[in-house]
Tab-separated table of C-alpha atoms in Angstrom:
chain	number	residue	atom	x	y	z
J	1	UNK	CA	10.302	33.885	4.354
J	2	UNK	CA	12.428	35.082	1.466
J	3	UNK	CA	11.915	34.269	-2.185
J	4	UNK	CA	14.419	31.385	-2.375
J	5	UNK	CA	12.866	29.519	0.552
J	6	UNK	CA	9.382	30.109	-0.815
J	7	UNK	CA	10.355	28.741	-4.235
J	8	UNK	CA	12.003	25.755	-2.622
J	9	UNK	CA	8.951	24.994	-0.503
J	10	UNK	CA	6.514	25.332	-3.403
J	11	UNK	CA	8.691	23.126	-5.634
J	12	UNK	CA	9.021	20.539	-2.903
J	13	UNK	CA	5.283	20.272	-2.334
J	14	UNK	CA	4.513	20.156	-6.072
J	15	UNK	CA	7.043	17.337	-6.598
J	16	UNK	CA	5.821	15.499	-3.486
J	17	UNK	CA	2.231	15.674	-4.717
J	18	UNK	CA	3.300	14.360	-8.118
J	19	UNK	CA	5.179	11.483	-6.463
J	20	UNK	CA	2.225	10.489	-4.286
J	21	UNK	CA	-0.386	10.725	-7.050
J	22	UNK	CA	1.747	8.789	-9.538
J	23	UNK	CA	2.636	6.121	-6.965
J	24	UNK	CA	-1.040	5.637	-6.117
J	25	UNK	CA	-1.713	5.326	-9.836
J	26	UNK	CA	1.025	2.692	-10.153
J	27	UNK	CA	-0.536	0.619	-7.411
J	28	UNK	CA	-4.251	1.144	-8.041
J	29	UNK	CA	-4.793	1.390	-11.812
J	30	UNK	CA	-6.087	-1.668	-13.625
J	31	UNK	CA	-4.112	-1.307	-16.850
J	32	UNK	CA	-0.517	-2.299	-16.210
J	33	UNK	CA	0.789	-0.204	-19.127
J	34	UNK	CA	-0.525	2.979	-17.489
J	35	UNK	CA	1.167	1.821	-14.295
J	36	UNK	CA	4.506	1.486	-16.070
J	37	UNK	CA	4.319	5.015	-17.516
J	38	UNK	CA	3.257	6.463	-14.170
J	39	UNK	CA	6.254	4.689	-12.626
J	40	UNK	CA	8.410	6.742	-14.985
J	41	UNK	CA	6.636	9.831	-13.615
J	42	UNK	CA	7.480	8.761	-10.064
J	43	UNK	CA	11.148	8.339	-10.986
J	44	UNK	CA	11.317	11.754	-12.703
J	45	UNK	CA	9.664	13.528	-9.766
J	46	UNK	CA	12.028	11.851	-7.312
J	47	UNK	CA	15.011	12.958	-9.379
J	48	UNK	CA	13.634	16.509	-9.123
J	49	UNK	CA	13.521	16.097	-5.351
J	50	UNK	CA	17.159	14.964	-5.429
J	51	UNK	CA	18.144	18.162	-7.245
J	52	UNK	CA	16.255	20.107	-4.571
J	53	UNK	CA	18.395	18.346	-1.955
J	54	UNK	CA	21.755	19.202	-3.607
J	55	UNK	CA	22.298	15.684	-4.983
J	56	UNK	CA	22.980	16.437	-8.628
J	57	UNK	CA	24.979	13.303	-9.463
J	58	UNK	CA	22.441	10.945	-7.908
J	59	UNK	CA	19.668	12.808	-9.709
J	60	UNK	CA	21.355	12.262	-13.078
J	61	UNK	CA	22.019	8.617	-12.189
J	62	UNK	CA	18.363	8.235	-11.198
J	63	UNK	CA	17.160	9.521	-14.575
J	64	UNK	CA	19.706	7.464	-16.532
J	65	UNK	CA	19.278	4.186	-14.665
J	66	UNK	CA	15.657	4.193	-13.537
J	67	UNK	CA	13.896	6.025	-16.358
J	68	UNK	CA	16.323	4.934	-19.057
J	69	UNK	CA	16.929	1.333	-18.082
J	70	UNK	CA	14.574	-0.074	-15.452
J	71	UNK	CA	11.398	1.531	-16.780
J	72	UNK	CA	12.159	0.528	-20.359
J	73	UNK	CA	12.934	-3.003	-19.136
J	74	UNK	CA	9.570	-3.144	-17.347
J	75	UNK	CA	7.791	-1.923	-20.493
J	76	UNK	CA	9.541	-4.619	-22.528
J	77	UNK	CA	8.504	-7.239	-19.985
J	78	UNK	CA	4.889	-6.041	-20.176
J	79	UNK	CA	5.016	-6.351	-23.954
J	80	UNK	CA	6.585	-9.817	-23.765
J	81	UNK	CA	3.991	-11.167	-21.353
J	82	UNK	CA	1.231	-9.296	-23.133
J	83	UNK	CA	-1.783	-11.322	-22.226
J	84	UNK	CA	-5.245	-10.079	-21.450
J	85	UNK	CA	-6.411	-12.473	-18.818
J	86	UNK	CA	-9.474	-12.153	-16.691
J	87	UNK	CA	-8.342	-12.908	-13.183
J	88	UNK	CA	-10.497	-15.520	-11.539
J	89	UNK	CA	-11.985	-14.102	-8.350
J	90	UNK	CA	-10.445	-15.473	-5.193
J	91	UNK	CA	-12.727	-15.787	-2.146
J	92	UNK	CA	-11.868	-13.506	0.729
J	93	UNK	CA	-9.672	-11.262	-1.382
J	94	UNK	CA	-11.281	-8.021	-0.169
J	95	UNK	CA	-10.400	-9.110	3.361
J	96	UNK	CA	-6.730	-9.435	2.400
J	97	UNK	CA	-6.781	-6.073	0.623
J	98	UNK	CA	-8.423	-4.399	3.589
J	99	UNK	CA	-5.916	-5.989	5.932
J	100	UNK	CA	-3.021	-4.814	3.778
J	101	UNK	CA	-4.445	-1.278	3.714
J	102	UNK	CA	-4.860	-1.237	7.492
J	103	UNK	CA	-1.327	-2.539	8.045
J	104	UNK	CA	0.161	-0.013	5.593
J	105	UNK	CA	-1.676	2.888	7.209
J	106	UNK	CA	-0.600	1.671	10.638
J	107	UNK	CA	3.036	1.510	9.582
J	108	UNK	CA	2.720	4.986	8.094
J	109	UNK	CA	1.208	6.386	11.304
J	110	UNK	CA	3.944	4.753	13.377
J	111	UNK	CA	6.715	6.102	11.142
J	112	UNK	CA	5.196	9.592	11.127
J	113	UNK	CA	4.991	9.657	14.916
J	114	UNK	CA	8.603	8.476	15.147
J	115	UNK	CA	9.771	11.111	12.638
J	116	UNK	CA	7.967	13.932	14.421
J	117	UNK	CA	9.181	12.932	17.873
J	118	UNK	CA	12.858	12.395	17.120
J	119	UNK	CA	15.103	15.419	17.794
J	120	UNK	CA	17.178	15.469	14.588
J	121	UNK	CA	20.736	16.780	14.944
J	122	UNK	CA	20.707	19.120	11.981
J	123	UNK	CA	24.082	20.064	10.541
J	124	UNK	CA	24.837	23.763	10.685
J	125	UNK	CA	27.564	23.634	8.014
J	126	UNK	CA	26.593	24.540	4.453
J	127	UNK	CA	26.336	21.536	2.123
J	128	UNK	CA	29.273	20.761	-0.114
J	129	UNK	CA	29.281	22.336	-3.547
J	130	UNK	CA	31.078	19.673	-5.604
J	131	UNK	CA	29.276	16.509	-4.719
J	132	UNK	CA	30.728	14.481	-7.596
J	133	UNK	CA	34.291	14.920	-6.301
J	134	UNK	CA	33.257	13.932	-2.789
J	135	UNK	CA	31.375	10.860	-4.019
J	136	UNK	CA	34.353	9.826	-6.161
J	137	UNK	CA	36.742	10.184	-3.236
J	138	UNK	CA	34.433	8.040	-1.115
J	139	UNK	CA	34.227	5.409	-3.855
J	140	UNK	CA	37.973	5.038	-4.127
J	141	UNK	CA	38.939	5.354	-0.482
J	142	UNK	CA	36.635	3.992	2.210
J	143	UNK	CA	33.948	2.452	-0.019
J	144	UNK	CA	36.340	0.677	-2.371
J	145	UNK	CA	35.302	-2.880	-1.493
J	146	UNK	CA	31.533	-2.311	-1.974
J	147	UNK	CA	32.307	-0.457	-5.193
J	148	UNK	CA	34.183	-3.450	-6.606
J	149	UNK	CA	31.583	-5.873	-5.274
J	150	UNK	CA	28.908	-3.879	-7.100
J	151	UNK	CA	30.641	-4.606	-10.396
J	152	UNK	CA	30.727	-8.326	-9.572
J	153	UNK	CA	27.039	-8.157	-8.633
J	154	UNK	CA	26.160	-6.481	-11.929
J	155	UNK	CA	28.089	-9.148	-13.851
J	156	UNK	CA	26.273	-11.889	-11.938
J	157	UNK	CA	22.911	-10.239	-12.632
J	158	UNK	CA	23.748	-9.935	-16.329
J	159	UNK	CA	24.702	-13.596	-16.703
J	160	UNK	CA	21.834	-14.734	-14.465
J	161	UNK	CA	19.230	-12.790	-16.426
J	162	UNK	CA	20.503	-14.199	-19.721
J	163	UNK	CA	20.524	-17.772	-18.373
J	164	UNK	CA	17.045	-17.438	-16.850
J	165	UNK	CA	15.317	-15.774	-19.783
J	166	UNK	CA	16.894	-17.883	-22.523
J	167	UNK	CA	14.796	-20.586	-24.126
J	168	UNK	CA	16.308	-23.986	-23.631
J	169	UNK	CA	17.562	-25.661	-26.767
J	170	UNK	CA	16.785	-29.290	-27.366
J	171	UNK	CA	19.950	-31.133	-28.367
J	172	UNK	CA	19.291	-33.497	-31.206
J	173	UNK	CA	21.569	-36.412	-32.013
J	174	UNK	CA	24.073	-35.888	-34.793
J	175	UNK	CA	22.711	-36.876	-38.210
J	176	UNK	CA	24.289	-40.019	-39.554
J	177	UNK	CA	26.102	-39.726	-42.866
J	178	UNK	CA	23.897	-40.387	-45.848
J	179	UNK	CA	20.751	-39.489	-43.960
J	180	UNK	CA	18.780	-36.447	-45.001
J	181	UNK	CA	19.871	-33.399	-43.048
J	182	UNK	CA	17.205	-31.169	-41.500
J	183	UNK	CA	17.215	-27.639	-42.939
J	184	UNK	CA	19.309	-25.543	-40.545
J	185	UNK	CA	17.222	-22.409	-40.829
J	186	UNK	CA	15.537	-22.412	-37.443
J	187	UNK	CA	16.727	-23.172	-33.973
J	188	UNK	CA	15.318	-26.367	-32.545
J	189	UNK	CA	13.397	-25.275	-29.492
J	190	UNK	CA	11.489	-26.921	-26.799
J	191	UNK	CA	7.742	-26.259	-27.283
J	192	UNK	CA	6.801	-22.848	-26.036
J	193	UNK	CA	4.303	-23.774	-23.348
J	194	UNK	CA	5.068	-27.311	-22.195
J	195	UNK	CA	2.374	-27.276	-19.518
J	196	UNK	CA	-0.330	-26.133	-21.891
J	197	UNK	CA	0.718	-28.661	-24.533
J	198	UNK	CA	0.878	-31.598	-22.192
J	199	UNK	CA	-2.655	-30.981	-20.984
J	200	UNK	CA	-4.117	-31.574	-24.432
W	1	UNK	CA	11.559	21.964	9.003
W	2	UNK	CA	12.143	20.336	5.670
W	3	UNK	CA	13.808	17.108	6.789
W	4	UNK	CA	10.612	15.882	8.449
W	5	UNK	CA	8.645	16.590	5.259
W	6	UNK	CA	11.115	14.524	3.230
W	7	UNK	CA	11.007	11.667	5.730
W	8	UNK	CA	7.204	11.668	5.859
W	9	UNK	CA	7.041	11.660	2.060
W	10	UNK	CA	9.428	8.701	1.954
W	11	UNK	CA	7.375	6.863	4.603
W	12	UNK	CA	4.184	7.421	2.605
W	13	UNK	CA	5.853	6.180	-0.591
W	14	UNK	CA	7.123	3.118	1.284
W	15	UNK	CA	3.644	2.295	2.604
W	16	UNK	CA	2.101	2.681	-0.872
W	17	UNK	CA	4.772	0.298	-2.162
W	18	UNK	CA	4.052	-2.246	0.562
W	19	UNK	CA	0.319	-2.085	-0.191
W	20	UNK	CA	0.963	-2.656	-3.893
W	21	UNK	CA	3.445	-5.444	-3.153
W	22	UNK	CA	0.918	-7.345	-1.056
W	23	UNK	CA	-2.248	-6.782	-3.062
W	24	UNK	CA	-1.375	-6.745	-6.760
W	25	UNK	CA	-2.029	-9.838	-8.838
W	26	UNK	CA	0.071	-9.006	-11.876
W	27	UNK	CA	3.645	-10.146	-11.314
W	28	UNK	CA	5.125	-7.185	-13.223
W	29	UNK	CA	3.228	-4.806	-10.952
W	30	UNK	CA	4.823	-6.504	-7.952
W	31	UNK	CA	8.236	-5.621	-9.384
W	32	UNK	CA	7.100	-2.026	-9.867
W	33	UNK	CA	6.080	-1.900	-6.208
W	34	UNK	CA	9.545	-3.123	-5.201
W	35	UNK	CA	11.012	-0.258	-7.224
W	36	UNK	CA	8.770	2.127	-5.273
W	37	UNK	CA	10.125	0.704	-1.999
W	38	UNK	CA	13.738	1.146	-3.113
W	39	UNK	CA	13.030	4.721	-4.217
W	40	UNK	CA	11.545	5.528	-0.823
W	41	UNK	CA	14.737	4.264	0.832
W	42	UNK	CA	16.841	6.353	-1.556
W	43	UNK	CA	14.800	9.445	-0.733
W	44	UNK	CA	15.527	8.861	2.958
W	45	UNK	CA	19.241	8.459	2.295
W	46	UNK	CA	19.488	11.628	0.207
W	47	UNK	CA	17.501	13.584	2.783
W	48	UNK	CA	19.803	12.507	5.606
W	49	UNK	CA	22.882	13.222	3.475
W	50	UNK	CA	21.668	16.747	2.767
W	51	UNK	CA	20.371	17.829	6.154
W	52	UNK	CA	22.545	15.903	8.636
W	53	UNK	CA	25.785	15.251	6.744
W	54	UNK	CA	26.246	18.085	4.281
W	55	UNK	CA	30.038	17.911	4.124
W	56	UNK	CA	30.723	14.163	3.811
W	57	UNK	CA	27.760	13.110	1.692
W	58	UNK	CA	27.946	9.425	2.490
W	59	UNK	CA	24.197	9.008	2.044
W	60	UNK	CA	24.558	9.762	-1.648
W	61	UNK	CA	27.206	7.016	-1.936
W	62	UNK	CA	24.777	4.573	-0.338
W	63	UNK	CA	22.025	5.759	-2.684
W	64	UNK	CA	24.228	4.972	-5.678
W	65	UNK	CA	24.775	1.448	-4.315
W	66	UNK	CA	21.034	1.016	-3.786
W	67	UNK	CA	20.386	2.125	-7.385
W	68	UNK	CA	22.927	-0.469	-8.594
W	69	UNK	CA	21.288	-3.263	-6.629
W	70	UNK	CA	17.852	-2.137	-7.833
W	71	UNK	CA	18.927	-2.344	-11.467
W	72	UNK	CA	20.318	-5.863	-10.953
W	73	UNK	CA	17.165	-6.900	-9.095
W	74	UNK	CA	14.895	-5.596	-11.855
W	75	UNK	CA	16.813	-7.502	-14.542
W	76	UNK	CA	16.833	-10.813	-12.670
W	77	UNK	CA	13.224	-10.426	-11.490
W	78	UNK	CA	11.910	-9.778	-14.973
W	79	UNK	CA	13.887	-12.755	-16.298
W	80	UNK	CA	12.290	-14.964	-13.628
W	81	UNK	CA	8.831	-13.637	-14.542
W	82	UNK	CA	9.495	-14.395	-18.225
W	83	UNK	CA	10.584	-17.944	-17.386
W	84	UNK	CA	7.511	-18.554	-15.224
W	85	UNK	CA	5.240	-17.078	-17.893
W	86	UNK	CA	6.744	-19.418	-20.475
W	87	UNK	CA	6.101	-22.388	-18.213
W	88	UNK	CA	2.744	-21.505	-16.713
W	89	UNK	CA	1.180	-19.256	-19.376
W	90	UNK	CA	0.014	-16.745	-16.788
W	91	UNK	CA	1.318	-13.800	-14.750
W	92	UNK	CA	-1.310	-14.121	-12.023
W	93	UNK	CA	0.320	-14.196	-8.596
W	94	UNK	CA	-2.502	-16.362	-7.226
W	95	UNK	CA	-1.557	-19.162	-9.620
W	96	UNK	CA	2.132	-19.212	-8.794
W	97	UNK	CA	2.247	-22.072	-6.341
W	98	UNK	CA	5.645	-23.431	-7.301
W	99	UNK	CA	7.139	-23.086	-3.820
W	100	UNK	CA	3.986	-24.008	-1.917
W	101	UNK	CA	4.529	-27.406	-0.323
């Protein structure tokens, strides 16, 4: 085993260990803020794995989109729904957790057996050196329709997120002339928690 | 062989994501688990593109599409969670029974 292969193998196993440990932390830790930061660690380690597998453009896109956008969005959501609530215990919850663990491990064992048994047709050609050019040619030749549909999907997600997360305004009737006008400094909003208010 | 290592790593990440998706009670953590699932799929795609299809890297094109859909999903999912939190005053998955007969 020469030096390049050895370095590649060591880097791969270090990044894989980081991915697994951080993913377990995301799932198992109690504090959701720690989970969000560990999720950023998972994304960074996976982008390192992409570089190891000659995917430089996807690695940069992974860092920009996942770490820069999705992770920050999740942190903002955690801050917006920042509520320390003690979860009421649900009877039989350990049974569900144990069942989920058994099913996950079973799926993992099944997938591992399938991966080890399949004879993979490895390509003998060396991988391409300019991946960005190849990806761009794919985007504008045989993947043109999905590429344009992706832009429509992003526009729909943008508008949908704004419509869903916006607070609904209560439309008040127009003030009659001569009547005292309400000070226009604040937006008239529906009460913040209608369920909680109506219970009082 | 390195392809099997990559595939096994992706399978393990996928199973961790499924476990978190089923068992977590915080709704934001459920979204994080979905991101883990999508990253496992991306890892598979990049591995196949590198080891089986080194010349025409179509797996990387698919990975870019998956990243796009994941970004859109995260935005809409977090907006839905914010709307539910404003209505229900909780992010506990056990108390979300809006679609339950």
